[in-house]
mmCIF file of C-alpha atoms and ligand atoms in Angstrom:
data_model
loop_
_atom_site.group_PDB
_atom_site.id
_atom_site.type_symbol
_atom_site.label_atom_id
_atom_site.label_comp_id
_atom_site.label_asym_id
_atom_site.label_seq_id
_atom_site.Cartn_x
_atom_site.Cartn_y
_atom_site.Cartn_z
ATOM 1 C CA MET A 8 10.768 -6.933 1.158
ATOM 2 C CA VAL A 9 8.893 -9.858 0.754
ATOM 3 C CA GLY A 10 8.639 -8.884 -3.108
ATOM 4 C CA ALA A 11 12.618 -8.295 -3.000
ATOM 5 C CA ALA A 12 12.537 -12.184 -1.650
ATOM 6 C CA LEU A 13 10.587 -13.562 -3.563
ATOM 7 C CA ARG A 14 11.610 -11.537 -6.652
ATOM 8 C CA PHE A 15 8.523 -10.732 -7.379
ATOM 9 C CA PRO A 16 7.736 -6.904 -9.102
ATOM 10 C CA VAL A 17 5.836 -4.291 -5.720
ATOM 11 C CA VAL A 18 3.449 -2.598 -7.379
ATOM 12 C CA SER A 19 2.322 0.195 -4.393
ATOM 13 C CA THR A 20 -0.445 2.390 -5.742
ATOM 14 C CA GLY A 21 0.299 5.139 -3.163
ATOM 15 C CA ASP A 22 4.182 5.034 -3.912
ATOM 16 C CA ILE A 23 2.765 5.530 -8.179
ATOM 17 C CA LEU A 24 0.674 8.142 -6.866
ATOM 18 C CA ARG A 25 3.201 10.457 -5.054
ATOM 19 C CA GLU A 26 6.490 10.100 -7.775
ATOM 20 C CA ALA A 27 3.317 11.381 -10.443
ATOM 21 C CA VAL A 28 2.003 14.573 -7.814
ATOM 22 C CA ARG A 29 6.369 14.624 -7.749
ATOM 23 C CA ASN A 30 6.736 14.768 -11.596
ATOM 24 C CA LYS A 31 4.160 17.286 -11.674
ATOM 25 C CA THR A 32 1.922 14.998 -14.218
ATOM 26 C CA GLN A 33 -1.563 14.976 -15.392
ATOM 27 C CA LEU A 34 -2.300 12.129 -13.171
ATOM 28 C CA GLY A 35 -0.385 13.462 -10.518
ATOM 29 C CA ALA A 36 -2.684 17.313 -10.518
ATOM 30 C CA GLN A 37 -5.714 15.215 -10.810
ATOM 31 C CA ALA A 38 -4.549 12.762 -7.537
ATOM 32 C CA GLN A 39 -2.823 15.314 -5.682
ATOM 33 C CA GLY A 40 -6.134 17.439 -3.735
ATOM 34 C CA TYR A 41 -7.466 13.657 -3.104
ATOM 35 C CA MET A 42 -4.134 12.600 -1.391
ATOM 36 C CA GLU A 43 -3.700 15.652 0.604
ATOM 37 C CA SER A 44 -7.264 15.426 2.279
ATOM 38 C CA GLY A 45 -7.150 11.659 3.280
ATOM 39 C CA ALA A 46 -9.469 10.916 0.503
ATOM 40 C CA LEU A 47 -9.082 8.037 -2.011
ATOM 41 C CA VAL A 48 -8.286 8.846 -5.726
ATOM 42 C CA PRO A 49 -11.199 7.890 -8.406
ATOM 43 C CA ASP A 50 -10.975 4.137 -8.524
ATOM 44 C CA SER A 51 -10.817 4.841 -12.987
ATOM 45 C CA LEU A 52 -8.084 6.195 -12.427
ATOM 46 C CA VAL A 53 -6.247 3.827 -10.320
ATOM 47 C CA ASP A 54 -7.825 1.093 -11.534
ATOM 48 C CA ALA A 55 -6.443 2.343 -15.999
ATOM 49 C CA ILE A 56 -2.511 2.573 -13.961
ATOM 50 C CA VAL A 57 -2.556 -0.949 -11.945
ATOM 51 C CA GLU A 58 -4.325 -2.520 -15.175
ATOM 52 C CA GLU A 59 -1.495 -0.929 -17.425
ATOM 53 C CA ARG A 60 1.537 -1.624 -14.422
ATOM 54 C CA LEU A 61 0.289 -5.337 -14.124
ATOM 55 C CA ARG A 62 0.479 -6.225 -18.295
ATOM 56 C CA ARG A 63 4.294 -5.310 -17.930
ATOM 57 C CA ASN A 64 6.406 -8.372 -18.652
ATOM 58 C CA ASP A 65 8.387 -8.095 -14.887
ATOM 59 C CA CYS A 66 4.569 -9.154 -13.989
ATOM 60 C CA SER A 67 4.292 -12.201 -15.720
ATOM 61 C CA ALA A 68 5.207 -14.363 -12.921
ATOM 62 C CA GLY A 69 3.793 -12.400 -10.284
ATOM 63 C CA PHE A 70 3.542 -9.446 -8.540
ATOM 64 C CA ILE A 71 2.389 -8.130 -5.056
ATOM 65 C CA LEU A 72 0.073 -5.236 -5.064
ATOM 66 C CA ASP A 73 0.788 -2.794 -1.943
ATOM 67 C CA GLY A 74 -2.462 -0.606 -0.923
ATOM 68 C CA TYR A 75 -4.592 -1.779 -4.050
ATOM 69 C CA PRO A 76 -7.770 -2.774 -4.133
ATOM 70 C CA ARG A 77 -9.285 -0.506 -1.821
ATOM 71 C CA THR A 78 -12.730 -0.822 -2.317
ATOM 72 C CA ILE A 79 -15.135 -3.205 -3.772
ATOM 73 C CA LEU A 80 -15.385 -1.779 -6.937
ATOM 74 C CA GLN A 81 -11.478 -1.685 -7.836
ATOM 75 C CA ALA A 82 -11.533 -5.441 -6.248
ATOM 76 C CA GLU A 83 -14.641 -6.342 -9.363
ATOM 77 C CA PHE A 84 -12.469 -4.046 -11.764
ATOM 78 C CA LEU A 85 -9.084 -6.130 -11.049
ATOM 79 C CA SER A 86 -10.669 -9.716 -11.367
ATOM 80 C CA ARG A 87 -12.600 -9.154 -14.470
ATOM 81 C CA ALA A 88 -9.319 -6.876 -15.617
ATOM 82 C CA PHE A 89 -7.336 -10.931 -14.748
ATOM 83 C CA ARG A 90 -10.309 -13.709 -15.000
ATOM 84 C CA ASP A 91 -8.176 -15.337 -18.099
ATOM 85 C CA GLU A 92 -4.575 -15.094 -16.130
ATOM 86 C CA LYS A 93 -5.842 -17.994 -13.867
ATOM 87 C CA LEU A 94 -3.825 -16.016 -10.965
ATOM 88 C CA LYS A 95 -3.154 -17.755 -7.578
ATOM 89 C CA THR A 96 -4.582 -14.811 -5.221
ATOM 90 C CA VAL A 97 -3.464 -14.509 -1.585
ATOM 91 C CA VAL A 98 -4.633 -11.575 -0.135
ATOM 92 C CA VAL A 99 -2.615 -10.256 3.120
ATOM 93 C CA GLY A 100 -4.441 -7.708 5.771
ATOM 94 C CA ILE A 101 -1.871 -6.900 8.171
ATOM 95 C CA SER A 102 -4.205 -5.516 11.500
ATOM 96 C CA VAL A 103 -3.042 -2.742 13.408
ATOM 97 C CA ASP A 104 -5.421 -1.073 16.485
ATOM 98 C CA ASP A 105 -6.207 2.112 15.346
ATOM 99 C CA ASP A 106 -4.581 3.645 18.071
ATOM 100 C CA ILE A 107 -0.915 1.801 17.592
ATOM 101 C CA LEU A 108 -1.491 3.043 13.734
ATOM 102 C CA VAL A 109 -1.809 6.897 14.956
ATOM 103 C CA GLN A 110 1.968 6.479 17.034
ATOM 104 C CA ARG A 111 3.406 4.571 14.039
ATOM 105 C CA ILE A 112 1.815 6.557 11.314
ATOM 106 C CA SER A 113 3.403 10.034 13.042
ATOM 107 C CA GLY A 114 7.051 9.241 13.674
ATOM 108 C CA ARG A 115 7.472 7.680 10.105
ATOM 109 C CA ARG A 116 9.670 9.379 7.855
ATOM 110 C CA SER A 117 10.991 8.745 4.532
ATOM 111 C CA CYS A 118 13.638 10.263 2.303
ATOM 112 C CA PRO A 119 12.891 12.101 -0.850
ATOM 113 C CA LYS A 120 15.668 10.703 -2.757
ATOM 114 C CA CYS A 121 15.953 6.803 -2.434
ATOM 115 C CA GLY A 122 12.475 6.856 -0.802
ATOM 116 C CA LYS A 123 14.108 4.562 2.501
ATOM 117 C CA VAL A 124 11.156 4.543 4.873
ATOM 118 C CA PHE A 125 12.137 4.624 8.512
ATOM 119 C CA SER A 126 10.104 4.630 11.878
ATOM 120 C CA ALA A 127 9.852 5.784 14.537
ATOM 121 C CA ALA A 128 12.053 3.250 16.550
ATOM 122 C CA SER A 129 14.658 3.590 13.616
ATOM 123 C CA LEU A 130 15.122 7.174 13.817
ATOM 124 C CA PRO A 131 18.750 8.952 15.198
ATOM 125 C CA SER A 132 17.625 10.223 18.534
ATOM 126 C CA ARG A 133 20.334 13.134 18.317
ATOM 127 C CA GLY A 134 20.991 15.763 15.353
ATOM 128 C CA GLU A 135 20.218 15.627 12.070
ATOM 129 C CA LEU A 136 17.604 12.913 10.671
ATOM 130 C CA THR A 137 19.237 11.840 7.643
ATOM 131 C CA CYS A 138 18.738 8.900 5.627
ATOM 132 C CA ASP A 139 21.349 6.245 6.669
ATOM 133 C CA ASP A 140 22.108 5.161 3.207
ATOM 134 C CA CYS A 141 22.274 8.278 0.839
ATOM 135 C CA GLY A 142 22.087 10.893 3.809
ATOM 136 C CA THR A 143 19.558 13.067 2.446
ATOM 137 C CA PRO A 144 17.126 14.885 5.036
ATOM 138 C CA LEU A 145 13.992 12.897 6.237
ATOM 139 C CA VAL A 146 10.612 14.371 5.442
ATOM 140 C CA GLN A 147 6.849 13.795 6.762
ATOM 141 C CA ARG A 148 4.749 12.832 4.546
ATOM 142 C CA LYS A 149 1.666 15.201 4.239
ATOM 143 C CA ASP A 150 -0.867 13.245 4.582
ATOM 144 C CA ASP A 151 1.326 11.485 7.971
ATOM 145 C CA THR A 152 -0.538 14.787 10.072
ATOM 146 C CA ALA A 153 -3.193 13.964 13.217
ATOM 147 C CA GLU A 154 -5.358 15.540 11.224
ATOM 148 C CA VAL A 155 -5.353 13.745 7.689
ATOM 149 C CA MET A 156 -4.782 10.485 9.853
ATOM 150 C CA LYS A 157 -8.333 10.501 11.275
ATOM 151 C CA GLU A 158 -10.086 11.287 7.613
ATOM 152 C CA ARG A 159 -7.431 8.457 5.954
ATOM 153 C CA LEU A 160 -8.814 5.953 8.940
ATOM 154 C CA GLU A 161 -12.608 6.778 8.584
ATOM 155 C CA VAL A 162 -11.393 5.893 4.778
ATOM 156 C CA TYR A 163 -10.060 2.415 5.362
ATOM 157 C CA HIS A 164 -12.807 1.728 7.811
ATOM 158 C CA ARG A 165 -16.037 2.710 5.473
ATOM 159 C CA GLN A 166 -14.275 2.147 2.306
ATOM 160 C CA THR A 167 -11.340 -0.654 2.531
ATOM 161 C CA GLN A 168 -12.128 -2.768 5.446
ATOM 162 C CA PRO A 169 -15.709 -4.240 3.835
ATOM 163 C CA LEU A 170 -12.748 -6.043 1.565
ATOM 164 C CA ILE A 171 -11.989 -8.499 4.094
ATOM 165 C CA ASP A 172 -15.242 -9.884 4.180
ATOM 166 C CA HIS A 173 -15.730 -9.763 -0.050
ATOM 167 C CA TYR A 174 -12.460 -11.429 -0.410
ATOM 168 C CA ARG A 175 -12.860 -14.289 3.021
ATOM 169 C CA LYS A 176 -15.674 -15.758 0.737
ATOM 170 C CA GLN A 177 -13.301 -16.402 -1.825
ATOM 171 C CA GLY A 178 -11.065 -18.080 0.922
ATOM 172 C CA TRP A 179 -7.703 -16.241 -0.008
ATOM 173 C CA TYR A 180 -7.629 -13.788 3.344
ATOM 174 C CA VAL A 181 -5.211 -14.201 5.603
ATOM 175 C CA SER A 182 -5.229 -11.538 8.566
ATOM 176 C CA VAL A 183 -1.960 -11.108 10.137
ATOM 177 C CA GLU A 184 -1.679 -9.799 13.261
ATOM 178 C CA GLY A 185 0.356 -6.128 13.105
ATOM 179 C CA ASN A 186 1.009 -5.813 16.910
ATOM 180 C CA ARG A 187 4.396 -7.505 16.977
ATOM 181 C CA PRO A 188 8.120 -6.575 15.559
ATOM 182 C CA VAL A 189 8.860 -5.275 12.344
ATOM 183 C CA GLU A 190 10.473 -8.932 11.561
ATOM 184 C CA GLU A 191 8.097 -11.195 13.102
ATOM 185 C CA VAL A 192 5.285 -9.565 10.499
ATOM 186 C CA TYR A 193 8.056 -9.695 7.407
ATOM 187 C CA GLY A 194 8.616 -13.344 8.270
ATOM 188 C CA PHE A 195 4.682 -14.353 8.450
ATOM 189 C CA ILE A 196 3.655 -12.237 5.332
ATOM 190 C CA LEU A 197 7.121 -14.036 3.577
ATOM 191 C CA GLY A 198 6.143 -17.969 4.559
ATOM 192 C CA ILE A 199 2.349 -16.994 3.652
ATOM 193 C CA VAL A 200 3.150 -15.303 0.691
ATOM 194 C CA LYS A 201 5.880 -18.648 -0.451
ATOM 195 C CA GLY A 202 3.153 -20.909 0.888
ATOM 196 C CA HIS A 203 0.247 -19.790 -2.793
ATOM 197 C CA ILE A 204 3.634 -19.967 -5.163
HETATM 198 P P1 LIG B 328 -0.992 4.730 0.417
HETATM 199 O O1 LIG B 328 0.033 5.265 -0.240
HETATM 200 O O2 LIG B 328 -1.214 3.754 0.109
HETATM 201 O O3 LIG B 328 -0.855 5.566 1.954
HETATM 202 O O4 LIG B 328 -1.158 5.563 -0.218
HETATM 203 C C1 LIG B 328 -1.733 7.098 -0.036
HETATM 204 C C2 LIG B 328 -3.086 7.897 -0.620
HETATM 205 O O5 LIG B 328 -3.128 7.408 -2.507
HETATM 206 C C3 LIG B 328 -4.525 6.908 -0.033
HETATM 207 O O6 LIG B 328 -4.207 7.820 0.729
HETATM 208 C C4 LIG B 328 -5.162 7.459 -1.267
HETATM 209 O O7 LIG B 328 -5.366 8.765 -1.331
HETATM 210 C C5 LIG B 328 -4.152 7.113 -2.454
HETATM 211 N N1 LIG B 328 -4.489 5.996 -3.231
HETATM 212 C C6 LIG B 328 -3.290 4.866 -3.065
HETATM 213 N N2 LIG B 328 -3.710 3.853 -3.445
HETATM 214 C C7 LIG B 328 -5.138 4.170 -3.837
HETATM 215 C C8 LIG B 328 -6.115 3.246 -3.986
HETATM 216 N N3 LIG B 328 -6.101 1.768 -4.696
HETATM 217 N N4 LIG B 328 -7.388 3.695 -4.929
HETATM 218 C C9 LIG B 328 -7.431 5.109 -4.281
HETATM 219 N N5 LIG B 328 -6.605 6.144 -3.616
HETATM 220 C C10 LIG B 328 -5.232 5.246 -3.475
#
């Protein structure tokens, strides 16, 4: 992972929200319905989680945000909240055709215990689908079904895609061709981020 290679914490709003749902916290209860239907969780909830997380000490030298911001209002919140910190920012968008995305997501499984993610290509071809690190049976995310995926793609095009222009105007946006093997995409992103720090 790029974060591990650079020793930056990776702050994934999706992971934080899924953990809250698993732990049945108040945040989890508020977020669950939106997540399971493929909608975005309201900005005010997500903004508060991100701000609290990024103010912790381990983020003081840098951090990687994954899955945030996803709306123009979130992007505006982020730049307002950190306007005094003189952050060097790069926004990396991985570009993948919708049909390939649907194919990849339908084959995605993850380990509910250690969180390791498997793609269709990395799954064992026969027998039980278990995590090769800890042996736990793999599960499919509830929002990775065909119906919810369709909604998530629509939400992406309507609410998140406008961020590309928003960040292009600031000179921060780099697009990465994602229709390539994982290792190539990884190497490319690592190079981009290293070039900015
Ligand atoms: P992800 O793991 O990034 O695909 O996120 C899974 C789900 O969590 C999304 O479909 C949303 O319901 C919710 N979510 C994650 N990040 C955000 C965000 N920045 N804003 C609103 N909802 C989010």
